[in-house]
PDB file of C-alpha atoms in Angstrom:
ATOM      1  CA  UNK A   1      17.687  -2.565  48.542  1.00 58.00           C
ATOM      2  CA  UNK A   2      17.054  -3.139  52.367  1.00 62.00           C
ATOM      3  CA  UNK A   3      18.345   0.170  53.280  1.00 62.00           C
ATOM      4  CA  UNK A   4      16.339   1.372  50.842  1.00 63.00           C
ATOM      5  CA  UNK A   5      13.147   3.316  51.369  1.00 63.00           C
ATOM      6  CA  UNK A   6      11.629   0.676  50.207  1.00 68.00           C
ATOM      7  CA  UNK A   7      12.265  -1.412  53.032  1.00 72.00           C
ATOM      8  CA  UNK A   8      13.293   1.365  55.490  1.00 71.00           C
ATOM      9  CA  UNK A   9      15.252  -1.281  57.213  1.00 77.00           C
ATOM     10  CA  UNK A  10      18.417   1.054  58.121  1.00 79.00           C
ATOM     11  CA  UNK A  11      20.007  -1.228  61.042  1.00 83.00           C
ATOM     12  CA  UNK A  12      22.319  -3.524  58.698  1.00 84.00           C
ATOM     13  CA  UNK A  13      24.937  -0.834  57.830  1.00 86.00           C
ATOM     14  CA  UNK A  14      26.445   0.056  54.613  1.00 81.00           C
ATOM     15  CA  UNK A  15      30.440   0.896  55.103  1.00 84.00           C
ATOM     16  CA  UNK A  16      32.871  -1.483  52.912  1.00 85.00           C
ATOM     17  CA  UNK A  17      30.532  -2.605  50.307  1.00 86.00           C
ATOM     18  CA  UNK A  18      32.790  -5.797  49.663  1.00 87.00           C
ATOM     19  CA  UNK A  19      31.782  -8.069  52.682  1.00 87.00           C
ATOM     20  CA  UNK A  20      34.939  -7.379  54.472  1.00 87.00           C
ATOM     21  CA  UNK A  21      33.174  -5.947  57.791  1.00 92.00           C
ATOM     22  CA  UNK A  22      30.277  -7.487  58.535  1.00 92.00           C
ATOM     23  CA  UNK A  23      28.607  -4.118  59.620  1.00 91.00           C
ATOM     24  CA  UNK A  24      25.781  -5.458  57.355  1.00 92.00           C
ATOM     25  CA  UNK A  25      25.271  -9.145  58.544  1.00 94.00           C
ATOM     26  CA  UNK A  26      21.759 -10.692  58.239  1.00 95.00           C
ATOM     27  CA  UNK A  27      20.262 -14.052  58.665  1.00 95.00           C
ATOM     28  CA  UNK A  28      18.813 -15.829  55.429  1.00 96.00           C
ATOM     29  CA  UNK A  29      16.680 -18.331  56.384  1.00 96.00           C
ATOM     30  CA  UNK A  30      15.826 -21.725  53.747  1.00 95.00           C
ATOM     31  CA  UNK A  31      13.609 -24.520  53.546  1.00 94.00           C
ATOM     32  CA  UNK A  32      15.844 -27.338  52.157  1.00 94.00           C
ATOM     33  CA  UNK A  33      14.338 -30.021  50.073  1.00 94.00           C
ATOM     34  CA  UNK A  34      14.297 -32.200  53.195  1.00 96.00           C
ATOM     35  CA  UNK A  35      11.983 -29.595  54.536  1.00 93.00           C
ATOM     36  CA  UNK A  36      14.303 -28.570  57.302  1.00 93.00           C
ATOM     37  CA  UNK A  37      15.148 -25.264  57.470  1.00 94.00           C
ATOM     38  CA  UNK A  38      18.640 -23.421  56.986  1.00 95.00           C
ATOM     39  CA  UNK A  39      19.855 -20.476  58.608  1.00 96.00           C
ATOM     40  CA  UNK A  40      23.066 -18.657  57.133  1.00 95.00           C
ATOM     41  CA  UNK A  41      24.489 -14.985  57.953  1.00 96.00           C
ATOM     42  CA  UNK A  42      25.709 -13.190  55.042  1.00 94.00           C
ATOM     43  CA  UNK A  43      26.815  -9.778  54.463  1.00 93.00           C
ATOM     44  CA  UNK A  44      24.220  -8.231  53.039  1.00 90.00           C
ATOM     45  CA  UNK A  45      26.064  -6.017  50.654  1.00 89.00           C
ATOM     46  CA  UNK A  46      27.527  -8.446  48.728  1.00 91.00           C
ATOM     47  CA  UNK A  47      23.469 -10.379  48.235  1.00 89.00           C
ATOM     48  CA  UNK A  48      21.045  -9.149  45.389  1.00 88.00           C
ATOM     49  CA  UNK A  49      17.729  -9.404  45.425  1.00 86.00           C
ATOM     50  CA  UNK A  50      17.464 -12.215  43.603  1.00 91.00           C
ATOM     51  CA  UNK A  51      19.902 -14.303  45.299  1.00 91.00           C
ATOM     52  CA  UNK A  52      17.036 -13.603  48.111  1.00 91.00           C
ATOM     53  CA  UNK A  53      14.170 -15.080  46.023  1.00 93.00           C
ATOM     54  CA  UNK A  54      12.332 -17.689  48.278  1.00 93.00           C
ATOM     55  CA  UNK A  55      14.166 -17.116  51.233  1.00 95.00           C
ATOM     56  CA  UNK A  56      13.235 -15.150  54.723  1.00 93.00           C
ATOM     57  CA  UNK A  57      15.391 -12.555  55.381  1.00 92.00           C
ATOM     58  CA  UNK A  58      15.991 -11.106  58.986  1.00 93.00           C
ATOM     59  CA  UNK A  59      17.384  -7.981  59.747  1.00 92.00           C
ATOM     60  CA  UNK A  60      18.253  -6.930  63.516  1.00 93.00           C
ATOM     61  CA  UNK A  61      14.768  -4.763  63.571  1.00 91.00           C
ATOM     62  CA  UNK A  62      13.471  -8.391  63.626  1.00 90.00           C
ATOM     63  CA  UNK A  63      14.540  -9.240  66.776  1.00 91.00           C
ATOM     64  CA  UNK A  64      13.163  -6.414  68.534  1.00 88.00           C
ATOM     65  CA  UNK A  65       9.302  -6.368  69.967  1.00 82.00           C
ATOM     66  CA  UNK A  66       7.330  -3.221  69.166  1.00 75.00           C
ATOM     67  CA  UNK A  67      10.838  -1.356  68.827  1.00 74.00           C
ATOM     68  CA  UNK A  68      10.673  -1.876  73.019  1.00 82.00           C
ATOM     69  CA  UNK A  69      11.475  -5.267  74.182  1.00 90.00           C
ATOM     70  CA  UNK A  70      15.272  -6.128  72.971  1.00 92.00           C
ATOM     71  CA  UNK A  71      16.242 -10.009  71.929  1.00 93.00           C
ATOM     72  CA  UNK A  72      18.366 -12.183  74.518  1.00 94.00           C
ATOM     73  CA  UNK A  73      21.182 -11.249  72.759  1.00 94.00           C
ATOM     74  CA  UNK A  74      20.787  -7.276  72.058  1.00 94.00           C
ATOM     75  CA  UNK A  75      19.894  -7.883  75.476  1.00 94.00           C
ATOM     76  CA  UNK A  76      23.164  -9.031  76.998  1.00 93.00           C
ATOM     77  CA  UNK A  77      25.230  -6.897  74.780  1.00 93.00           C
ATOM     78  CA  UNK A  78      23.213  -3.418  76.140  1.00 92.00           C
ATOM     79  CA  UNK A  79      23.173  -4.867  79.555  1.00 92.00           C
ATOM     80  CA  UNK A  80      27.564  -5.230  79.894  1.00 90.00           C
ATOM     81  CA  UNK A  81      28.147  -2.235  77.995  1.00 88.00           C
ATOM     82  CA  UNK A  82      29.651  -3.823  74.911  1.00 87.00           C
ATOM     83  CA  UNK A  83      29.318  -1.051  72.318  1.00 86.00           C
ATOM     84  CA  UNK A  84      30.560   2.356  72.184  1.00 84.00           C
ATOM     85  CA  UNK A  85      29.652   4.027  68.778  1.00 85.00           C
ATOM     86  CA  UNK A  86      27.179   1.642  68.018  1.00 85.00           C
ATOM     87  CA  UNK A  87      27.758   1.152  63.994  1.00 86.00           C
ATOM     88  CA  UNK A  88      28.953  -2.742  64.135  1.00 90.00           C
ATOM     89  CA  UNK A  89      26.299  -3.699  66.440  1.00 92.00           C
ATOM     90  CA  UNK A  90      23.612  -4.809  64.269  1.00 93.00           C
ATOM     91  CA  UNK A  91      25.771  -6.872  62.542  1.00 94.00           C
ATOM     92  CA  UNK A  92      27.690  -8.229  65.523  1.00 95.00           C
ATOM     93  CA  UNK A  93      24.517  -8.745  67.031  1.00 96.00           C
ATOM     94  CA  UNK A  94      22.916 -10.828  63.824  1.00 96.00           C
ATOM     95  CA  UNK A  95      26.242 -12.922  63.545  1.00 96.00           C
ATOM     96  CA  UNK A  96      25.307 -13.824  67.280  1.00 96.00           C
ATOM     97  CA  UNK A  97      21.598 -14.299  66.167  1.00 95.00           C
ATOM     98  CA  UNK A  98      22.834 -16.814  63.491  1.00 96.00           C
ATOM     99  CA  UNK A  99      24.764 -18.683  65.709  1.00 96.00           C
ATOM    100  CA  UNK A 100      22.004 -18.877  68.209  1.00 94.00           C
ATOM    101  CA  UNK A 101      19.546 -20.096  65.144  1.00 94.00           C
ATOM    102  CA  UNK A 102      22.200 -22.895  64.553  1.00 95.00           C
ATOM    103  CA  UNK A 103      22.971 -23.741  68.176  1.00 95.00           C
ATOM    104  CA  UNK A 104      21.105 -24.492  71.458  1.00 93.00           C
ATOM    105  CA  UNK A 105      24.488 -25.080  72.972  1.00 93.00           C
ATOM    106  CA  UNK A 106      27.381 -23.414  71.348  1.00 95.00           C
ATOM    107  CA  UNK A 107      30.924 -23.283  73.051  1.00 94.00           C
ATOM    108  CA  UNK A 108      32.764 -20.202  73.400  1.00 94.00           C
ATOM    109  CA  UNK A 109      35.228 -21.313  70.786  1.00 95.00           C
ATOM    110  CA  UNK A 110      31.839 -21.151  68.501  1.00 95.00           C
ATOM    111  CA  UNK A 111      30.933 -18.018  69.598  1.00 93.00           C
ATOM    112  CA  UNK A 112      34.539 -16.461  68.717  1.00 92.00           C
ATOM    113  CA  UNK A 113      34.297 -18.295  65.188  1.00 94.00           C
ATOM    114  CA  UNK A 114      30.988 -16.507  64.611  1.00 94.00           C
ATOM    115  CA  UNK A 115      32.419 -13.263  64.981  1.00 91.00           C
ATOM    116  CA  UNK A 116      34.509 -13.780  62.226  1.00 90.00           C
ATOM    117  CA  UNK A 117      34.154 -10.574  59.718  1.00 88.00           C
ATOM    118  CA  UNK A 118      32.954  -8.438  61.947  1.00 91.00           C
ATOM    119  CA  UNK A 119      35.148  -5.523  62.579  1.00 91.00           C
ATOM    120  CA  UNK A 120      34.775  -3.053  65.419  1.00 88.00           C
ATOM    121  CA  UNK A 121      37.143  -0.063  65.719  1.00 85.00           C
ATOM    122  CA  UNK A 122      35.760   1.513  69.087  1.00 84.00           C
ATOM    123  CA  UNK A 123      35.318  -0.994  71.448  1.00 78.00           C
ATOM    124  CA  UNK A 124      37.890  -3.963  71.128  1.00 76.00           C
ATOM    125  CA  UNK A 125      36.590  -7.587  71.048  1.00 84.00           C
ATOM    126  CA  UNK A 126      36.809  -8.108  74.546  1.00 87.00           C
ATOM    127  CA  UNK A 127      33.609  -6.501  75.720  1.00 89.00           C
ATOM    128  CA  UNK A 128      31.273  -7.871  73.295  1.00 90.00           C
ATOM    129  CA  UNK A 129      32.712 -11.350  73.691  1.00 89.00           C
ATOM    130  CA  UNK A 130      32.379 -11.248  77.233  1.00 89.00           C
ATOM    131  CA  UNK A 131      28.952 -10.109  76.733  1.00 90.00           C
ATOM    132  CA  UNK A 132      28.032 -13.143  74.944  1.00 92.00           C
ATOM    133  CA  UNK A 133      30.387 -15.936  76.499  1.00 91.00           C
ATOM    134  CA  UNK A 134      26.991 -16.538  78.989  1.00 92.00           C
ATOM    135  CA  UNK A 135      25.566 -17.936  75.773  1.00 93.00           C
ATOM    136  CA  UNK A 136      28.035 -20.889  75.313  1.00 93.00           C
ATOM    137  CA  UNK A 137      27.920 -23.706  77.827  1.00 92.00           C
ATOM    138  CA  UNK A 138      31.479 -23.296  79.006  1.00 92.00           C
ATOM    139  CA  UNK A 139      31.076 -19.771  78.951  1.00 89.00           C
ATOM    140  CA  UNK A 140      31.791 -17.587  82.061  1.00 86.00           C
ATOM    141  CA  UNK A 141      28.454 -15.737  83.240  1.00 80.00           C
ATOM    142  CA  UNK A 142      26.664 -19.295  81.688  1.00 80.00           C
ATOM    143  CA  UNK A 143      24.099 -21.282  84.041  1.00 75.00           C
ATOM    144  CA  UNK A 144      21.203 -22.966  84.806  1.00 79.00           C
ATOM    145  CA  UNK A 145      18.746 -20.119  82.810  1.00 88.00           C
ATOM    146  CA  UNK A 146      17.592 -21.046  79.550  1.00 92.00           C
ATOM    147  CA  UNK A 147      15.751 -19.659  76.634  1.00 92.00           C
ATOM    148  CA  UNK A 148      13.781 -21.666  74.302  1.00 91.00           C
ATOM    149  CA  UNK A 149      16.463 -24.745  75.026  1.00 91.00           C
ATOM    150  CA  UNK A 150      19.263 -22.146  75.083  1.00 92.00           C
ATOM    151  CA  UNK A 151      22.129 -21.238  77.456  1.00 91.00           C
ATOM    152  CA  UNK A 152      21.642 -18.096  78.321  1.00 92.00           C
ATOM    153  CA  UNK A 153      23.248 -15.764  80.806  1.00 92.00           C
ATOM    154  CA  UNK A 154      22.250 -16.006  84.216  1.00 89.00           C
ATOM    155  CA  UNK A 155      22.149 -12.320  84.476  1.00 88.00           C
ATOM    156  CA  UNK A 156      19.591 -12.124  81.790  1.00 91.00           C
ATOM    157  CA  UNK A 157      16.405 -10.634  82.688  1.00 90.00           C
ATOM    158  CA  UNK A 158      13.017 -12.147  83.028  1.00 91.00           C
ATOM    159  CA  UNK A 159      11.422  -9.822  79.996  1.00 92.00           C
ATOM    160  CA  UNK A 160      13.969 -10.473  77.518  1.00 93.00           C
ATOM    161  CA  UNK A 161      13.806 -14.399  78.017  1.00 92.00           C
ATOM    162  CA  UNK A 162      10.091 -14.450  77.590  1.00 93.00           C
ATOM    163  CA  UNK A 163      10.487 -12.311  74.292  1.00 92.00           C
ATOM    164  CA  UNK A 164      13.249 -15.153  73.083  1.00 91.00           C
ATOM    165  CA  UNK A 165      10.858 -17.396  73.849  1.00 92.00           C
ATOM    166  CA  UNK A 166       8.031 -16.024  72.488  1.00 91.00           C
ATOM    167  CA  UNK A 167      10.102 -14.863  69.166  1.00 88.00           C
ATOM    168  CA  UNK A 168      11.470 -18.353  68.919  1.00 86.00           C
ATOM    169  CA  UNK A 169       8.208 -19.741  68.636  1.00 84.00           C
ATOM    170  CA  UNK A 170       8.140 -17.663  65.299  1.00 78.00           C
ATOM    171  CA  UNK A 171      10.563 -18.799  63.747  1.00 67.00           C
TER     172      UNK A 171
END
């Protein structure tokens, strides 16, 4: 349904169509009876609309301002070359988005763990995780720069914090 014209929302991929390769990861966003609010990645393929009913769903066009101004994290990934083909991104990039919903302060061990289902046949891990280990406190790359309370990478530019900032504010 969210490829669907619909929704026009074409960045979550469809490839397996069993939740085996995270090409379609989004973030599913609840308010608990507590009133705090839950964020969850979950392959999108494998979700009907209805297990969507009274939820907020975010896609990766979410993170982007105006199509122009990319997230922290698309960001960082664009920025150290960490794609080739492109097709896992979005959902690489949302199971990075879900961790940073979850975590001010994640550690690089996190960041691995959130990767988890998330195949990529072009690149290798080893790009993409080095493009985000400047998000975990004991990441390489990671300093004194923060966004919205998080660690971000100290090579980050000025325009994409502000948009974190601003998109964080949103939330």
């Amino acid at each position: 349904y969210i490829r669907s014209n619909a929704c026009g929302l074409t960045g979550a991929k469809l490839v397996c169509g069993e939740g085996g390769c995270g090409a379609c990861t989004v973030l599913v966003t609840e308010r608990k009876r507590d009133g705090k609010l839950e964020h969850k990645t979950i392959n999108a393929c494998m979700a009907t609309v209805g297990d969507l009913d009274g939820k907020h769903l975010t896609t990766v066009e979410g993170l982007t301002k105006a199509r122009k101004q990319l997230h922290p994290i698309q960001q960082a990934l664009a920025d150290s070359h960490g794609t080739q083909c492109g097709y896992c991104t979005p959902g690489i990039v949302m199971a990075m988005y879900g961790l940073w919903m979850t975590s001010k302060e994640p550690k690089v061990s996190e960041l691995e763990h959130a990767m988890d289902g998330n195949l990529c046949r072009c690149t290798g891990y080893r790009p993409i995780l080095q493009a985000y280990h400047g998000f975990a406190k004991d990441g390489e790359g990671a300093g004194a720069k923060r966004c919205a309370g998080h660690v971000v990478p100290e090579k980050l530019g000025d325009d994409a914090i502000k948009w974190g900032e601003e998109l964080e504010q949103k939330a």
